[in-house]
C-alpha positions as MATLAB code, in Angstrom:
seq = 'MRIYPVSQNSAISFKRQLTKAEEAEMQKITAEAKNVLGNTGNSVLVVHDACLPQAASRNIGVANILGSDSANFFDFAKTYWGINTVQMLPQGEFVKKGRAGMVCAYGYSALGLNDSLISMEALTQPHWKNLLQQNEFNGIVQANDKFDKSTMVNFDNIYSENSGFQKMLRKSFARFMALDAEEPLKKEFVKFKEENADWLKPKGLYAILKKQNDGKDYYDWDSELDRTLFEANENYSSEVKAARISEILASDYTEAEFLNYRQFLAHKHLQEGRENLNKQGLKLFGDIPINFSDDEKWANPSAFKKDYYIGSNDWKASCIDYDSLTEPTSSALKLLKRKFGLAAQRYDGIRVDAGWMYINPRMVQRDTKQIRRLELGDKVMKLIEKEFASVKGGKFSPEDITYEFKAGPDEFSMFNGSKLRPEVAERVVILESEYLNNGWGFREHYLNVSGFKPKGFIFGVGDHTAQPLAQIALGLPDSVETFKSGTSNPVYRREGHARVLSKVFGDDVESLSQPMNFVRAKFADLMGAKHNFVFFMDALGKTARFDAQGLNDSDNYRFKIVEGYKADYHKNIQNGLGLNLPDVLSKAFEKAELQEKHANLYKKLQEYARILKEKDSQAVLKVQPPVSTGKIGYVACVLACVSGALLLGSALFSKPSEN';
ca = [
      81.422   99.989  120.137;
      82.055   98.675  116.650;
      81.889  101.060  113.702;
      80.705  100.211  110.211;
      82.268  102.863  107.975;
      81.435  103.506  104.404;
      84.559  102.312  102.623;
      86.601  104.509  100.337;
      87.071  101.318   98.293;
      84.060  101.334   96.023;
      82.935   98.706   93.590;
      84.507  100.785   90.817;
      86.657   98.399   88.807;
      89.966   99.154   87.181;
      89.107   99.578   83.513;
      92.084   97.598   82.285;
      95.238   96.336   83.923;
      98.581   97.422   82.490;
     100.327   94.725   80.536;
     103.816   93.627   81.566;
     105.240   95.605   78.649;
     103.319   98.713   79.734;
     104.472   98.301   83.326;
     108.058   98.076   82.113;
     107.635  101.206   79.982;
     105.943  103.114   82.796;
     108.770  102.170   85.159;
     111.297  103.369   82.577;
     109.633  106.737   81.923;
     108.970  107.483   85.590;
     112.632  106.735   86.383;
     113.693  109.054   83.571;
     111.317  111.770   84.779;
     112.612  111.508   88.344;
     116.148  111.854   87.069;
     115.208  114.995   85.093;
     113.652  116.483   88.233;
     116.718  115.714   90.378;
     115.204  112.846   92.373;
     118.381  110.792   91.962;
     118.990  109.545   95.499;
     117.052  107.253   97.833;
     113.356  106.888   97.024;
     112.145  105.090  100.118;
     109.002  103.108  100.881;
     108.450  103.061  104.656;
     106.545   99.954  105.752;
     106.039   97.788  108.828;
     107.071   94.280  107.804;
     104.386   92.754  110.021;
     101.802   94.393  107.744;
     103.076   93.056  104.422;
     100.528   91.088  102.351;
     100.051   87.352  102.803;
      98.060   84.969  100.644;
      95.230   83.316  102.565;
      97.093   79.985  102.432;
     100.126   81.607  104.130;
      98.494   84.130  106.461;
      99.849   83.247  109.901;
      98.872   86.689  111.244;
     102.190   88.533  111.024;
     104.197   88.883  107.814;
     107.920   89.309  107.146;
     110.108   90.271  104.199;
     111.021   86.708  103.207;
     108.783   84.927  100.720;
     106.975   85.348   97.421;
     104.128   87.522   98.747;
     106.542   90.179   99.997;
     108.733   89.946   96.889;
     105.705   90.472   94.638;
     104.606   93.489   96.659;
     108.056   95.078   96.488;
     108.088   94.545   92.713;
     104.715   96.270   92.563;
     105.960   99.182   94.688;
     109.075   99.527   92.551;
     106.976   99.609   89.368;
     104.111  101.838   90.492;
     105.780  104.088   93.071;
     109.341  104.305   91.740;
     111.063  103.202   94.944;
     114.646  101.981   95.164;
     114.769  101.462   98.947;
     112.558   99.751  101.525;
     112.735  101.017  105.101;
     111.229   98.832  107.805;
     109.918  100.107  111.096;
     111.940   98.740  114.038;
     112.428   94.962  113.860;
     113.715   94.474  117.382;
     112.746   91.635  119.683;
     109.120   91.998  120.787;
     108.909   92.904  124.467;
     105.268   93.264  125.498;
     102.037   94.968  124.688;
     101.212   98.326  126.148;
      97.984   99.512  127.669;
      94.769   98.228  126.088;
      96.820   95.708  124.104;
      98.501   98.419  122.045;
     101.656   97.404  120.177;
     104.400   99.887  119.294;
     107.502   98.801  117.367;
     109.513  101.598  119.014;
     109.280   99.819  122.357;
     111.081   96.713  121.102;
     114.593   95.524  121.912;
     117.626   97.411  120.587;
     119.870   94.363  120.106;
     117.687   91.297  119.584;
     115.475   90.556  116.573;
     111.756   89.873  116.449;
     110.315   86.353  116.157;
     108.142   87.650  113.314;
     111.283   87.796  111.139;
     111.315   84.001  111.213;
     109.690   82.554  108.111;
     107.982   79.381  109.269;
     107.228   78.552  105.658;
     110.956   78.641  104.840;
     111.533   76.016  107.549;
     109.487   73.557  105.494;
     112.069   73.741  102.686;
     114.990   71.320  102.087;
     117.684   73.982  102.580;
     116.321   74.351  106.120;
     116.336   70.574  106.547;
     112.526   70.455  106.637;
     112.523   71.540  110.261;
     108.754   71.896  109.866;
     106.307   69.781  107.927;
     103.878   71.468  105.554;
     100.881   70.322  107.613;
     102.477   71.880  110.709;
     102.843   75.195  108.909;
      99.235   74.902  107.732;
      98.212   74.485  111.364;
      99.715   77.897  112.213;
      97.721   79.424  109.349;
      94.524   77.761  110.589;
      95.149   79.064  114.108;
      94.918   82.608  112.744;
      91.134   82.540  112.952;
      90.373   86.176  113.754;
      87.398   87.595  111.849;
      89.550   90.469  110.559;
      92.601   88.376  109.665;
      92.638   89.598  106.054;
      92.873   93.261  107.065;
      94.535   93.319  110.492;
      97.759   91.848  111.878;
      97.271   89.185  114.549;
     100.225   89.585  116.922;
      98.783   87.041  119.376;
      99.204   84.238  116.842;
     102.960   84.856  116.942;
     103.859   86.026  120.419;
     101.488   84.219  122.782;
     103.380   81.481  124.590;
     100.794   78.842  123.720;
     100.252   79.987  120.151;
     100.626   77.556  117.283;
     103.605   79.572  116.065;
     105.520   79.186  119.323;
     104.624   75.494  119.633;
     105.839   74.775  116.119;
     108.934   76.907  116.693;
     109.828   74.710  119.675;
     109.166   71.601  117.615;
     111.503   72.868  114.883;
     114.076   73.675  117.584;
     114.037   70.077  118.842;
     114.635   68.834  115.303;
     117.403   71.368  114.765;
     119.226   70.348  117.928;
     119.043   66.712  116.808;
     120.950   67.506  113.605;
     124.495   66.219  113.277;
     127.140   68.574  114.647;
     128.851   68.608  111.233;
     125.722   69.867  109.506;
     126.573   73.305  107.955;
     123.527   74.950  109.553;
     124.627   73.660  112.942;
     128.127   75.035  112.400;
     126.665   78.415  111.427;
     124.609   78.366  114.612;
     127.700   77.759  116.756;
     129.564   80.566  114.990;
     126.584   82.921  115.412;
     126.493   82.242  119.158;
     130.222   82.870  119.499;
     130.134   86.149  117.575;
     127.116   87.448  119.513;
     127.736   85.969  122.952;
     128.117   89.423  124.552;
     124.398   90.127  124.143;
     122.942   86.644  123.545;
     124.137   85.099  126.818;
     122.566   87.805  129.046;
     119.326   87.515  127.083;
     119.331   83.748  127.673;
     119.881   84.250  131.402;
     117.100   86.823  131.497;
     114.693   84.494  129.670;
     115.311   81.775  132.258;
     114.931   84.107  135.245;
     111.825   85.764  133.841;
     110.272   82.348  133.358;
     111.183   81.389  136.938;
     109.667   84.668  138.203;
     106.256   84.128  136.605;
     106.916   86.465  133.699;
     107.946   89.436  135.829;
     110.731   91.784  134.771;
     113.915   92.125  136.829;
     112.837   95.046  139.010;
     110.082   92.819  140.488;
     112.270   89.767  141.218;
     112.614   88.689  144.854;
     116.314   87.804  144.646;
     118.627   90.790  145.083;
     121.474   88.762  143.591;
     119.481   88.077  140.435;
     118.313   91.683  140.186;
     121.881   92.976  140.432;
     123.732   90.143  138.694;
     125.598   92.536  136.393;
     125.874   95.471  138.810;
     128.775   96.407  141.028;
     127.414   95.172  144.368;
     129.601   94.806  147.457;
     127.238   92.172  148.858;
     128.199   89.678  146.159;
     131.681   88.878  144.913;
     132.491   88.182  141.284;
     132.937   84.491  142.213;
     129.433   84.347  143.709;
     127.984   85.966  140.602;
     129.845   83.628  138.249;
     128.575   80.642  140.212;
     125.034   81.994  140.072;
     125.250   82.483  136.284;
     126.377   78.859  135.878;
     123.563   77.743  138.161;
     120.944   79.661  136.168;
     122.122   78.237  132.852;
     122.249   74.706  134.287;
     118.693   75.069  135.604;
     117.195   75.537  132.134;
     119.881   75.431  129.465;
     117.260   74.508  126.858;
     115.485   77.845  127.350;
     118.702   79.778  126.714;
     119.451   77.682  123.636;
     115.909   78.212  122.375;
     116.447   81.979  122.540;
     119.743   81.571  120.666;
     117.976   79.472  118.025;
     115.213   82.059  117.545;
     117.754   84.853  117.173;
     119.752   82.748  114.715;
     116.678   82.091  112.561;
     115.604   85.748  112.662;
     119.119   86.846  111.688;
     119.373   84.357  108.823;
     115.896   85.047  107.470;
     116.420   88.802  107.630;
     119.608   88.395  105.620;
     117.893   86.123  103.097;
     115.124   88.702  102.739;
     117.652   91.486  102.321;
     119.498   89.494   99.647;
     116.217   89.003   97.784;
     115.536   92.735   97.933;
     119.023   93.517   96.656;
     118.435   91.146   93.734;
     115.276   93.123   92.981;
     117.391   96.282   92.806;
     116.233   97.533   96.211;
     118.167   98.478   99.338;
     116.987   97.590  102.836;
     117.026  100.267  105.529;
     116.376   99.627  109.217;
     114.841  101.921  111.802;
     116.999  102.094  114.932;
     114.942  103.196  117.969;
     116.330  105.317  120.779;
     115.094  102.843  123.392;
     116.529   99.715  125.035;
     114.594   96.797  126.515;
     114.498   95.827  130.191;
     116.818   92.852  129.745;
     119.371   95.101  128.027;
     119.246   97.575  130.911;
     119.600   94.703  133.399;
     122.637   93.312  131.572;
     124.331   96.722  131.133;
     123.485   98.675  134.302;
     126.518  100.975  134.188;
     125.495  102.134  130.705;
     122.317  103.821  131.986;
     121.229  106.568  134.337;
     118.922  104.739  136.739;
     117.079  107.748  138.055;
     116.348  109.323  134.674;
     114.276  108.628  131.604;
     113.941  110.307  128.232;
     110.861  111.145  126.225;
     107.394  112.078  127.403;
     105.718  110.613  130.464;
     103.680  108.136  128.429;
     106.693  106.208  127.125;
     109.609  107.047  129.462;
     112.413  105.472  127.434;
     115.563  104.260  129.140;
     118.183  106.959  129.594;
     121.631  105.912  128.481;
     124.489  107.585  130.388;
     124.944  110.545  128.061;
     127.622  112.016  130.341;
     129.998  109.155  129.514;
     128.986  108.510  125.891;
     132.076  110.195  124.496;
     134.484  108.413  126.862;
     136.323  105.704  124.855;
     136.080  103.011  127.561;
     132.601  103.737  128.921;
     129.912  101.045  129.122;
     127.455  103.444  127.510;
     129.610  103.924  124.411;
     130.334  100.196  124.173;
     126.598   99.426  124.196;
     125.776  102.173  121.706;
     128.493  100.987  119.320;
     127.191   97.422  119.578;
     123.692   98.629  118.760;
     124.772  100.438  115.595;
     127.336   97.790  114.669;
     124.544   95.201  114.596;
     122.442   97.597  112.524;
     125.261   97.895  109.995;
     125.440   94.090  109.728;
     121.706   93.792  109.199;
     120.857   96.667  106.850;
     122.103   98.622  103.847;
     121.226  101.881  105.587;
     119.407  103.157  108.668;
     117.018  105.721  110.077;
     118.192  107.039  113.459;
     115.167  107.484  115.696;
     115.053  110.663  117.829;
     118.453  111.685  116.466;
     118.369  114.971  118.343;
     118.801  113.018  121.591;
     122.406  112.417  120.524;
     122.980  116.177  120.150;
     121.115  117.813  123.001;
     119.539  115.073  125.175;
     116.616  115.938  127.393;
     116.779  113.825  130.568;
     113.942  113.745  133.111;
     114.554  112.888  136.766;
     112.046  110.179  137.728;
     111.018  111.501  141.135;
     111.289  115.271  140.816;
     110.570  115.464  137.046;
     113.395  117.992  136.857;
     114.791  118.298  133.337;
     118.506  118.168  132.641;
     120.060  119.053  129.275;
     123.472  118.250  127.861;
     125.131  119.763  124.793;
     127.037  117.055  122.890;
     127.348  118.669  119.471;
     127.946  115.955  116.905;
     130.490  113.968  118.920;
     128.158  111.030  119.510;
     126.817  111.048  115.963;
     130.369  110.872  114.646;
     130.983  107.834  116.850;
     127.794  106.199  115.516;
     128.804  106.928  111.936;
     132.345  105.669  112.512;
     131.032  102.374  113.898;
     128.574  101.988  111.015;
     131.290  102.770  108.455;
     133.768  100.354  110.057;
     131.325   97.480  109.503;
     130.316   98.589  106.010;
     133.834   99.262  104.778;
     133.849  100.457  101.170;
     130.066  100.127  100.928;
     129.458  103.005  103.352;
     127.701  106.140  102.136;
     126.828  109.022  104.505;
     123.547  109.396  102.601;
     122.495  105.957  103.841;
     122.153  107.258  107.406;
     119.112  109.472  107.935;
     118.295  111.306  111.151;
     114.914  112.070  112.649;
     115.006  115.439  114.393;
     111.253  115.908  114.822;
     110.657  117.286  118.297;
     108.472  119.695  120.242;
     109.512  123.337  120.741;
     110.643  122.612  124.314;
     112.678  119.598  123.198;
     114.901  120.534  120.266;
     115.301  122.918  117.351;
     117.361  122.225  114.239;
     118.235  125.935  114.123;
     120.458  128.329  116.008;
     118.568  131.515  115.353;
     117.890  131.521  111.621;
     120.714  129.160  110.692;
     120.825  125.381  110.733;
     122.848  123.859  113.512;
     126.069  122.515  111.946;
     125.334  119.038  113.353;
     122.117  119.039  111.334;
     123.422  120.741  108.198;
     126.100  118.076  107.687;
     123.703  115.107  107.706;
     120.643  113.736  105.910;
     117.607  114.955  107.827;
     114.067  113.571  107.593;
     111.645  116.371  106.660;
     107.891  116.236  106.110;
     104.994  118.365  104.900;
     102.527  117.291  107.610;
     102.792  120.736  109.217;
     102.817  122.645  105.930;
     102.573  126.416  106.315;
     104.036  129.527  104.672;
     107.304  129.090  106.562;
     107.755  125.320  106.613;
     106.940  122.034  104.949;
     107.666  122.535  101.226;
     110.785  121.832   99.203;
     111.614  125.367   98.051;
     111.514  126.677  101.590;
     113.778  123.912  102.838;
     116.308  124.725  100.103;
     116.071  128.494   99.715;
     115.155  129.686  103.201;
     115.988  126.989  105.743;
     119.376  126.313  104.169;
     119.280  122.557  103.629;
     121.550  121.216  100.910;
     119.859  119.193   98.131;
     121.532  116.022   99.407;
     120.974  116.993  103.042;
     117.365  115.958  103.503;
     114.883  113.230  102.636;
     111.365  114.556  102.075;
     107.964  112.938  102.602;
     104.365  113.928  103.271;
     104.356  112.146  106.636;
     105.610  109.134  108.578;
     103.858  106.386  110.563;
     102.659  108.856  113.236;
     101.287  111.497  110.855;
      97.671  112.154  109.963;
      97.056  110.148  106.770;
      97.281  112.201  103.595;
      93.925  110.791  102.454;
      92.281  112.062  105.658;
      93.659  115.550  105.107;
      92.609  115.505  101.442;
      89.045  114.569  102.411;
      88.863  117.491  104.836;
      88.771  115.291  107.940;
      90.050  116.547  111.309;
      93.301  115.409  112.903;
      92.088  113.254  115.797;
      95.459  113.264  117.590;
      95.925  117.036  117.451;
      92.308  117.529  118.472;
      92.797  115.197  121.437;
      96.054  116.905  122.447;
      94.413  120.321  122.373;
      92.080  119.217  125.156;
      89.171  121.036  123.528;
      86.177  120.035  121.448;
      87.412  122.156  118.545;
      88.595  119.826  115.762;
      91.909  120.556  114.054;
      91.680  120.654  110.251;
      94.626  120.895  107.842;
      93.408  120.833  104.234;
      92.447  124.459  103.663;
      95.639  125.797  105.227;
      97.738  123.401  103.188;
      95.849  124.254  100.008;
      96.616  127.970  100.481;
     100.341  127.224  100.719;
     100.226  124.804   97.785;
      98.524  127.467   95.671;
     101.618  129.654   96.118;
     103.980  126.754   95.426;
     102.233  125.578   92.243;
     100.396  128.698   91.110;
      96.998  126.960   91.199;
      93.885  128.398   92.785;
      93.018  127.354   96.327;
      89.577  126.020   95.399;
      91.063  123.607   92.871;
      93.738  122.418   95.276;
      91.090  121.780   97.927;
      89.650  118.991   95.780;
      90.960  115.651   97.128;
      92.551  114.403   93.894;
      94.331  117.694   93.169;
      95.393  118.047   96.800;
      96.984  114.586   96.926;
      98.620  115.156   93.538;
     100.214  118.437   94.633;
     101.424  117.114   97.993;
     103.173  114.184   96.339;
     104.462  116.322   93.445;
     106.430  118.569   95.789;
     108.464  115.526   96.877;
     109.615  114.696   93.366;
     112.177  117.477   93.038;
     113.990  116.413   96.193;
     117.104  114.294   95.729;
     115.871  111.875   98.428;
     112.209  111.266   99.190;
     110.044  108.795  101.050;
     106.433  107.686  101.253;
     104.642  105.770  104.002;
     102.909  102.682  102.634;
      99.448  103.693  103.912;
      99.682  107.029  102.060;
     100.899  105.391   98.848;
      97.928  103.015   98.959;
      95.538  105.900   99.684;
      94.367  104.604  103.058;
      92.381  106.781  105.459;
      93.063  104.765  108.630;
      95.671  106.193  110.972;
      98.438  103.655  111.491;
      99.744  104.987  114.809;
      97.370  107.269  116.659;
      99.733  107.516  119.657;
      97.404  105.744  122.058;
      94.034  106.560  120.516;
      93.988  103.413  118.366;
      94.118  101.083  121.377;
      94.831   97.521  120.205;
      94.528   98.441  116.506;
      97.797  100.383  116.623;
     100.364   99.097  114.102;
      97.918   96.414  112.915;
      96.618   97.687  109.542;
      97.541   95.026  107.035;
      98.155   95.305  103.295;
      95.358   93.114  101.974;
      96.013   90.205   99.649;
      94.175   92.031   96.845;
      96.232   95.195   97.284;
      96.534   95.846   93.541;
      92.775   96.214   93.065;
      92.588   98.123   96.352;
      95.269  100.542   95.171;
      93.660  101.073   91.752;
      90.312  101.905   93.348;
      91.982  104.506   95.528;
      93.789  105.931   92.493;
      90.399  106.343   90.838;
      89.114  108.093   93.954;
      92.160  110.371   93.840;
      93.702  109.263   97.126;
      96.590  106.928   96.211;
     100.000  107.693   94.726;
      99.576  107.943   90.944;
     103.283  108.362   90.156;
     103.077  109.394   86.468;
     100.356  111.919   87.349;
     102.430  113.295   90.223;
     105.539  113.536   88.036;
     103.636  115.360   85.300;
     102.509  117.878   87.953;
     106.138  118.295   89.038;
     107.120  118.825   85.373;
     104.530  121.596   85.090;
     105.850  123.249   88.238;
     109.416  123.132   86.867;
     108.195  124.195   83.374;
     109.713  121.089   81.784;
     106.697  119.973   79.734;
     107.957  121.574   76.520;
     111.653  120.782   76.929;
     110.782  117.142   77.557;
     107.571  117.008   75.541;
     107.624  113.298   74.653;
     108.371  112.250   78.206;
     105.681  114.568   79.569;
     103.158  113.167   77.074;
     103.964  109.599   78.157;
     103.554  110.528   81.823;
     100.138  111.995   81.107;
      99.145  108.939   79.105;
      99.912  106.536   81.936;
      98.402  108.874   84.504;
      95.157  108.856   82.495;
      95.092  105.063   82.212;
      95.540  104.638   85.959;
      92.669  107.049   86.634;
      90.143  105.482   84.262;
      86.846  104.464   85.846;
      83.879  102.389   84.861;
      80.658  104.316   84.511;
      78.998  102.433   87.375;
      80.145  103.022   90.938;
      78.540  101.671   94.083;
      80.089  102.229   97.482;
      80.074   99.313   99.893;
      79.668   99.150  103.651;
      82.657   97.304  105.120;
      82.970   95.019  108.168;
      83.696   96.582  111.567;
      87.009   98.366  112.018;
      88.934  100.275  114.659;
      87.170  101.474  117.803;
      89.437  102.774  120.555;
      88.875  105.822  122.743;
      87.583  107.958  119.932;
      84.857  105.688  118.609;
      82.375  108.518  118.256;
      84.868  110.668  116.353;
      85.803  107.714  114.150;
      82.130  107.138  113.344;
      81.706  110.769  112.319;
      84.878  110.618  110.218;
      83.697  107.460  108.503;
      80.351  109.014  107.614;
      81.975  112.194  106.307;
      84.474  110.114  104.355;
      81.743  108.000  102.836;
      79.701  111.004  101.811;
      82.658  112.718  100.198;
      83.713  109.592   98.366;
      80.197  108.884   97.194;
      80.045  112.353   95.691;
      83.475  111.924   94.155;
      82.727  108.516   92.704;
      79.302  109.339   91.292;
      79.578  112.919   90.157;
      83.217  113.977   89.773;
      85.087  113.920   86.521;
      88.722  112.812   86.937;
      91.269  115.570   86.555;
      93.083  115.540   83.235;
      95.857  117.835   84.465;
];
């Protein structure tokens, strides 16, 4: 069923936009305030590049970091949210959709890059030899004809074999291959293939064989030789295998070259986008998933444990051979080093997904489901860091590698008793306040009780999997936790969080239970951390859950930043749900009792906070077009109604906080 929620985005208009001079001053004072508070490290915006805004004339369905729309958004985020780093969700080569059409970036390839990184618009430019004509690019835009194209990513318009994107990509490929061999781009292409042949050639072979096997993956191929082409198999000599590889390439060399071309474009466009970000004063971080794709397992069989997987039963990630990871000549270590070496080439810094799996991996036997653990200490992490540093050279900083250690109680703990494990204490750990309670989830506890060093953690309210901050602030239940509990009792967070926040900030619980004050306090606690991060949906004040871990169905990872994101953001600031940075910093000043010592700065913060919160006197809430359904349509409908009622009351009757 389709749901028509009452939108949190009312018809309230922003009373007056900041001038360029005011934006510059606000950026200056917020930077100064952050410095006073000790927020001097990485201030990270976490975003999925596919969801970046696109003007209607350029909306091909899936965005990337290259182009004016993305550059303008990053300038906005730098000005209004004080970021100095952009961290993308995984940008690996798209593999396939999951059940019910669900897309998850953490299931992508570990070595290859995604087609969505290719800027088709850039190919219309002279420096790309006009590999596409403007009308051909316009045709890709026109093919994105989904009714929700302005609010939701359209992956099909990029990845479907017969999509306009793929057709035009092949057309550009034909033109590229016709270029003179002395053309600089052509020479770069040849060099790229040579430097990456170890992983590009197997991917080309796999693409040909998958095409010849009706799209099936290697474990379903009829030919034993093809299935085991890179395995030690006594039935086939190395000469037979070499001959078969030559035969495969000869059968469809164009397909292998097309894959090389796509990877070359994605690599080049990612680097151009990164250079643009660096010019804007922003670093680019990548998210490096724990997983590998099927073609990577096929091409590196001795690097994996065939009969094991890692992770829960619903994702069953490939299990690298952890037993040999610390052996200098092992296939597993070679593959892992290649993975992180490529990451170092592509990004200024990285997030290491499921980092605890490199310390104390949890391996599950496929048939018996028996669990096997291995204690590796920080040996593997040191190897990862050494490889990253060797590529970066003098540009390497340990604070540019962050580790995710979030895990269930039966999976991993960052503590040995009451003390941090040394492997954890010596690195930058990602910490959140999603599970805020008296013994976890706020900055003072992390520093004074848990034992983290100021430079040893990066702090945020929640990542892409968390319940949206706006949902919690509005008193809405956590649909994922409710579903996991297997009961009809909804799981609520706001009141429990408000009780903890009242102790942290000295405010009364009732006041902190009001959405605007709740959001303000949650964000304010981040500002004293040396490193912090914010997920783009939370910064914008969105109530939709980006990744509901299966409950979103095909809407997972598809919530787009709309073209009119500035007005959208300002409306949510007025409703108290978005990140009002000067307001949040003034709250952090009050907590640290800095408002008198830095009176002029505090006054300026309050002034800009007030301007951003100004409302018109008239406010009418609108009913929006249909949105996400999924397995929890009934729950979503209830949430939407509750949300609308709360926002209507807030918009019509509440006076904005002046604190």
